[in-house]
């Protein structure tokens, strides 16, 4: 079993839709939870990070962490074609461990 | 540009040759990480440094791989006797020590193709 599980998709939604991306994990030591966005042939770009459980909002993006269920989510409201990318979840106690990434396409 | 810089961006090499990649982190960042990413997968941790000390190495890092960070500044990753399975994107990231490694900034990566 991988430490971090993420459905690779692909996920295709119409412009303006609410997108929900999720990851599960098995390591209880993880304390920090991150979401990255990666465009093709580029390095990952940090979107948001959360410490421990709870919600965090930044513009159209909301990150949720439920440590009791070992489950994290990223919601994108009013999705735009420019949001089309691969979204990676990552978690760490000391070193970041990544999910496989979910490929998202937002169609105009 | 004050971000993480990786060189070269692309490298094509013949099987059996040695290759070396360089990473220049953000100047005030104490920690430097190397990851490997293959198509359709997330980055896999290879190793990390705190200043010049190499603190952790993944079991993915076989004895053909070696990383250094002399003087706690730039880092190099060398792969000896390359194999086709080494073909991947090699990513470098850096972060401050304070606050853990939550805000790790990645470079654009070095794409290695072994033919």
Short mmCIF file of N, CA and C in Angstrom, two decimals, chain B residues 17-108:
data_model
loop_
_atom_site.label_atom_id
_atom_site.label_comp_id
_atom_site.label_asym_id
_atom_site.label_seq_id
_atom_site.Cartn_x
_atom_site.Cartn_y
_atom_site.Cartn_z
N UNK B 17 26.67 5.63 -19.60
CA UNK B 17 27.41 6.87 -19.35
C UNK B 17 27.02 7.44 -17.99
N UNK B 18 27.88 8.31 -17.49
CA UNK B 18 27.61 9.02 -16.24
C UNK B 18 27.03 10.40 -16.56
N UNK B 19 26.11 10.86 -15.72
CA UNK B 19 25.54 12.20 -15.89
C UNK B 19 25.52 12.90 -14.54
N UNK B 20 25.60 14.23 -14.60
CA UNK B 20 25.55 15.03 -13.38
C UNK B 20 24.60 16.19 -13.60
N UNK B 21 23.74 16.41 -12.61
CA UNK B 21 22.80 17.52 -12.66
C UNK B 21 23.13 18.49 -11.52
N UNK B 22 22.78 19.75 -11.76
CA UNK B 22 23.05 20.76 -10.75
C UNK B 22 21.76 21.44 -10.33
N UNK B 23 21.70 21.80 -9.05
CA UNK B 23 20.56 22.54 -8.51
C UNK B 23 21.08 23.71 -7.69
N UNK B 24 20.59 24.89 -8.00
CA UNK B 24 20.88 26.07 -7.19
C UNK B 24 19.60 26.47 -6.46
N UNK B 25 19.58 26.30 -5.14
CA UNK B 25 18.35 26.59 -4.39
C UNK B 25 18.16 28.09 -4.19
N UNK B 26 17.03 28.45 -3.63
CA UNK B 26 16.81 29.83 -3.20
C UNK B 26 17.82 30.12 -2.09
N UNK B 27 18.45 31.26 -2.17
CA UNK B 27 19.68 31.49 -1.40
C UNK B 27 19.52 31.34 0.11
N UNK B 28 18.42 31.73 0.69
CA UNK B 28 18.30 31.67 2.14
C UNK B 28 17.72 30.35 2.64
N UNK B 29 17.51 29.39 1.75
CA UNK B 29 16.90 28.12 2.13
C UNK B 29 17.95 27.12 2.63
N UNK B 30 17.67 26.55 3.80
CA UNK B 30 18.61 25.61 4.40
C UNK B 30 18.46 24.20 3.83
N UNK B 31 17.24 23.85 3.46
CA UNK B 31 16.98 22.48 3.04
C UNK B 31 16.89 22.36 1.52
N UNK B 32 17.41 21.27 1.02
CA UNK B 32 17.40 21.00 -0.41
C UNK B 32 17.01 19.55 -0.62
N UNK B 33 16.09 19.33 -1.52
CA UNK B 33 15.54 17.99 -1.76
C UNK B 33 15.73 17.61 -3.22
N UNK B 34 15.93 16.32 -3.46
CA UNK B 34 15.89 15.77 -4.81
C UNK B 34 14.75 14.77 -4.91
N UNK B 35 14.01 14.90 -6.01
CA UNK B 35 12.93 13.98 -6.31
C UNK B 35 13.07 13.48 -7.74
N UNK B 36 12.45 12.35 -8.02
CA UNK B 36 12.39 11.82 -9.37
C UNK B 36 10.93 11.65 -9.74
N UNK B 37 10.59 12.04 -10.97
CA UNK B 37 9.21 11.92 -11.40
C UNK B 37 9.15 11.28 -12.78
N UNK B 38 8.36 10.23 -12.89
CA UNK B 38 8.13 9.59 -14.18
C UNK B 38 6.72 9.92 -14.65
N UNK B 39 6.47 9.68 -15.92
CA UNK B 39 5.21 10.09 -16.54
C UNK B 39 4.01 9.48 -15.82
N UNK B 40 3.07 10.33 -15.46
CA UNK B 40 1.85 9.86 -14.81
C UNK B 40 1.98 9.57 -13.34
N UNK B 41 3.15 9.87 -12.77
CA UNK B 41 3.37 9.63 -11.35
C UNK B 41 3.73 10.92 -10.63
N UNK B 42 3.53 10.93 -9.32
CA UNK B 42 3.97 12.06 -8.55
C UNK B 42 5.47 11.97 -8.28
N UNK B 43 6.06 13.06 -7.81
CA UNK B 43 7.49 13.02 -7.48
C UNK B 43 7.78 12.00 -6.39
N UNK B 44 8.87 11.26 -6.57
CA UNK B 44 9.32 10.29 -5.57
C UNK B 44 10.57 10.83 -4.90
N UNK B 45 10.56 10.81 -3.59
CA UNK B 45 11.67 11.35 -2.81
C UNK B 45 12.94 10.53 -3.03
N UNK B 46 14.06 11.23 -3.24
CA UNK B 46 15.36 10.57 -3.37
C UNK B 46 16.24 10.83 -2.15
N UNK B 47 16.45 12.13 -1.86
CA UNK B 47 17.34 12.47 -0.77
C UNK B 47 17.14 13.93 -0.38
N UNK B 48 17.60 14.29 0.85
CA UNK B 48 17.56 15.70 1.18
C UNK B 48 18.73 16.10 2.07
N UNK B 49 19.05 17.37 2.00
CA UNK B 49 20.14 17.98 2.74
C UNK B 49 19.61 19.08 3.64
N UNK B 50 20.20 19.17 4.79
CA UNK B 50 20.03 20.34 5.63
C UNK B 50 21.40 20.99 5.71
N UNK B 51 21.51 22.16 5.13
CA UNK B 51 22.82 22.78 4.90
C UNK B 51 23.66 21.78 4.10
N UNK B 52 24.87 21.43 4.58
CA UNK B 52 25.69 20.51 3.79
C UNK B 52 25.51 19.05 4.17
N UNK B 53 24.71 18.79 5.20
CA UNK B 53 24.55 17.42 5.68
C UNK B 53 23.42 16.70 4.94
N UNK B 54 23.75 15.53 4.44
CA UNK B 54 22.73 14.69 3.79
C UNK B 54 22.04 13.89 4.87
N UNK B 55 20.78 14.18 5.14
CA UNK B 55 20.11 13.63 6.30
C UNK B 55 19.29 12.38 6.02
N UNK B 56 18.86 12.22 4.81
CA UNK B 56 18.04 11.04 4.52
C UNK B 56 18.19 10.67 3.06
N UNK B 57 18.24 9.35 2.82
CA UNK B 57 18.29 8.84 1.45
C UNK B 57 17.23 7.77 1.29
N UNK B 58 16.48 7.82 0.20
CA UNK B 58 15.49 6.81 -0.10
C UNK B 58 16.17 5.52 -0.56
N UNK B 59 15.47 4.41 -0.37
CA UNK B 59 16.00 3.15 -0.90
C UNK B 59 16.00 3.16 -2.42
N UNK B 60 15.28 4.15 -3.02
CA UNK B 60 15.33 4.31 -4.47
C UNK B 60 16.71 4.74 -4.94
N UNK B 61 17.46 5.35 -4.04
CA UNK B 61 18.76 5.89 -4.38
C UNK B 61 19.79 4.76 -4.31
N UNK B 62 19.96 4.08 -5.46
CA UNK B 62 20.91 2.96 -5.48
C UNK B 62 22.33 3.48 -5.39
N UNK B 63 23.29 2.54 -5.32
CA UNK B 63 24.68 2.97 -5.19
C UNK B 63 25.21 3.63 -6.46
N UNK B 64 24.41 3.64 -7.52
CA UNK B 64 24.85 4.35 -8.73
C UNK B 64 24.54 5.85 -8.62
N UNK B 65 23.74 6.21 -7.64
CA UNK B 65 23.34 7.61 -7.45
C UNK B 65 24.15 8.20 -6.28
N UNK B 66 24.62 9.42 -6.48
CA UNK B 66 25.26 10.11 -5.37
C UNK B 66 24.90 11.59 -5.46
N UNK B 67 24.66 12.18 -4.31
CA UNK B 67 24.32 13.59 -4.24
C UNK B 67 25.24 14.27 -3.26
N UNK B 68 25.56 15.53 -3.58
CA UNK B 68 26.41 16.32 -2.70
C UNK B 68 25.86 17.73 -2.60
N UNK B 69 26.20 18.37 -1.51
CA UNK B 69 25.87 19.78 -1.34
C UNK B 69 27.02 20.44 -0.60
N UNK B 70 28.12 20.64 -1.30
CA UNK B 70 29.29 21.24 -0.66
C UNK B 70 28.99 22.66 -0.19
N UNK B 71 29.39 22.97 1.02
CA UNK B 71 29.23 24.31 1.59
C UNK B 71 27.77 24.71 1.75
N UNK B 72 26.87 23.77 1.65
CA UNK B 72 25.47 24.07 1.90
C UNK B 72 24.83 25.00 0.90
N UNK B 73 25.41 25.09 -0.30
CA UNK B 73 24.81 26.00 -1.29
C UNK B 73 24.18 25.16 -2.40
N UNK B 74 24.80 25.12 -3.57
CA UNK B 74 24.23 24.33 -4.67
C UNK B 74 24.42 22.85 -4.39
N UNK B 75 23.69 22.04 -5.14
CA UNK B 75 23.81 20.59 -5.00
C UNK B 75 23.98 19.95 -6.36
N UNK B 76 24.64 18.80 -6.38
CA UNK B 76 24.75 18.01 -7.59
C UNK B 76 24.21 16.61 -7.34
N UNK B 77 23.62 16.05 -8.37
CA UNK B 77 23.16 14.67 -8.35
C UNK B 77 23.84 13.96 -9.51
N UNK B 78 24.59 12.93 -9.19
CA UNK B 78 25.30 12.18 -10.22
C UNK B 78 24.70 10.79 -10.34
N UNK B 79 24.53 10.34 -11.56
CA UNK B 79 24.10 8.97 -11.82
C UNK B 79 25.21 8.31 -12.63
N UNK B 80 25.73 7.23 -12.10
CA UNK B 80 26.79 6.50 -12.79
C UNK B 80 26.18 5.32 -13.54
N UNK B 81 26.81 4.98 -14.65
CA UNK B 81 26.41 3.79 -15.43
C UNK B 81 24.89 3.82 -15.66
N UNK B 82 24.43 4.87 -16.30
CA UNK B 82 23.00 5.06 -16.48
C UNK B 82 22.33 3.87 -17.16
N UNK B 83 21.08 3.66 -16.77
CA UNK B 83 20.24 2.60 -17.34
C UNK B 83 18.98 3.24 -17.90
N UNK B 84 18.31 2.52 -18.80
CA UNK B 84 17.12 3.09 -19.41
C UNK B 84 16.05 3.41 -18.37
N UNK B 85 16.02 2.66 -17.31
CA UNK B 85 15.06 2.92 -16.23
C UNK B 85 15.32 4.20 -15.47
N UNK B 86 16.47 4.80 -15.70
CA UNK B 86 16.78 6.08 -15.05
C UNK B 86 16.11 7.25 -15.77
N UNK B 87 15.56 7.01 -16.94
CA UNK B 87 14.89 8.07 -17.69
C UNK B 87 13.72 8.61 -16.87
N UNK B 88 13.76 9.90 -16.61
CA UNK B 88 12.76 10.53 -15.74
C UNK B 88 13.04 12.02 -15.69
N UNK B 89 12.14 12.73 -14.99
CA UNK B 89 12.39 14.13 -14.67
C UNK B 89 12.98 14.15 -13.25
N UNK B 90 14.10 14.81 -13.09
CA UNK B 90 14.73 14.94 -11.78
C UNK B 90 14.47 16.35 -11.27
N UNK B 91 13.78 16.41 -10.16
CA UNK B 91 13.34 17.69 -9.59
C UNK B 91 14.11 18.02 -8.33
N UNK B 92 14.43 19.26 -8.20
CA UNK B 92 15.07 19.77 -7.00
C UNK B 92 14.11 20.76 -6.34
N UNK B 93 14.09 20.78 -5.02
CA UNK B 93 13.26 21.72 -4.28
C UNK B 93 14.06 22.24 -3.10
N UNK B 94 13.70 23.41 -2.62
CA UNK B 94 14.35 23.94 -1.42
C UNK B 94 13.32 24.57 -0.51
N UNK B 95 13.65 24.64 0.76
CA UNK B 95 12.75 25.26 1.74
C UNK B 95 13.57 25.80 2.90
N UNK B 96 12.94 26.67 3.66
CA UNK B 96 13.56 27.17 4.90
C UNK B 96 13.50 26.08 5.94
N UNK B 97 14.36 26.15 6.94
CA UNK B 97 14.31 25.21 8.04
C UNK B 97 13.15 25.53 8.96
N UNK B 98 12.96 26.81 9.24
CA UNK B 98 11.88 27.22 10.12
C UNK B 98 10.54 26.89 9.50
N UNK B 99 9.63 26.37 10.29
CA UNK B 99 8.30 26.06 9.79
C UNK B 99 8.24 24.75 9.05
N UNK B 100 9.27 23.95 9.20
CA UNK B 100 9.24 22.67 8.51
C UNK B 100 9.44 22.84 7.02
N UNK B 101 9.05 21.88 6.26
CA UNK B 101 9.27 21.95 4.82
C UNK B 101 7.97 22.17 4.08
N UNK B 102 7.05 22.90 4.72
CA UNK B 102 5.75 23.10 4.10
C UNK B 102 5.85 23.89 2.81
N UNK B 103 6.67 24.92 2.81
CA UNK B 103 6.76 25.74 1.61
C UNK B 103 8.01 25.37 0.85
N UNK B 104 7.95 24.26 0.17
CA UNK B 104 9.06 23.81 -0.66
C UNK B 104 8.84 24.33 -2.07
N UNK B 105 9.84 24.96 -2.63
CA UNK B 105 9.75 25.54 -3.96
C UNK B 105 10.56 24.67 -4.91
N UNK B 106 9.94 24.30 -6.00
CA UNK B 106 10.56 23.39 -6.96
C UNK B 106 11.18 24.15 -8.12
N UNK B 107 12.24 23.57 -8.65
CA UNK B 107 12.78 24.02 -9.91
C UNK B 107 12.01 23.43 -11.06
N UNK B 108 12.44 23.75 -12.27
CA UNK B 108 11.75 23.27 -13.47
C UNK B 108 12.14 21.84 -13.84
#
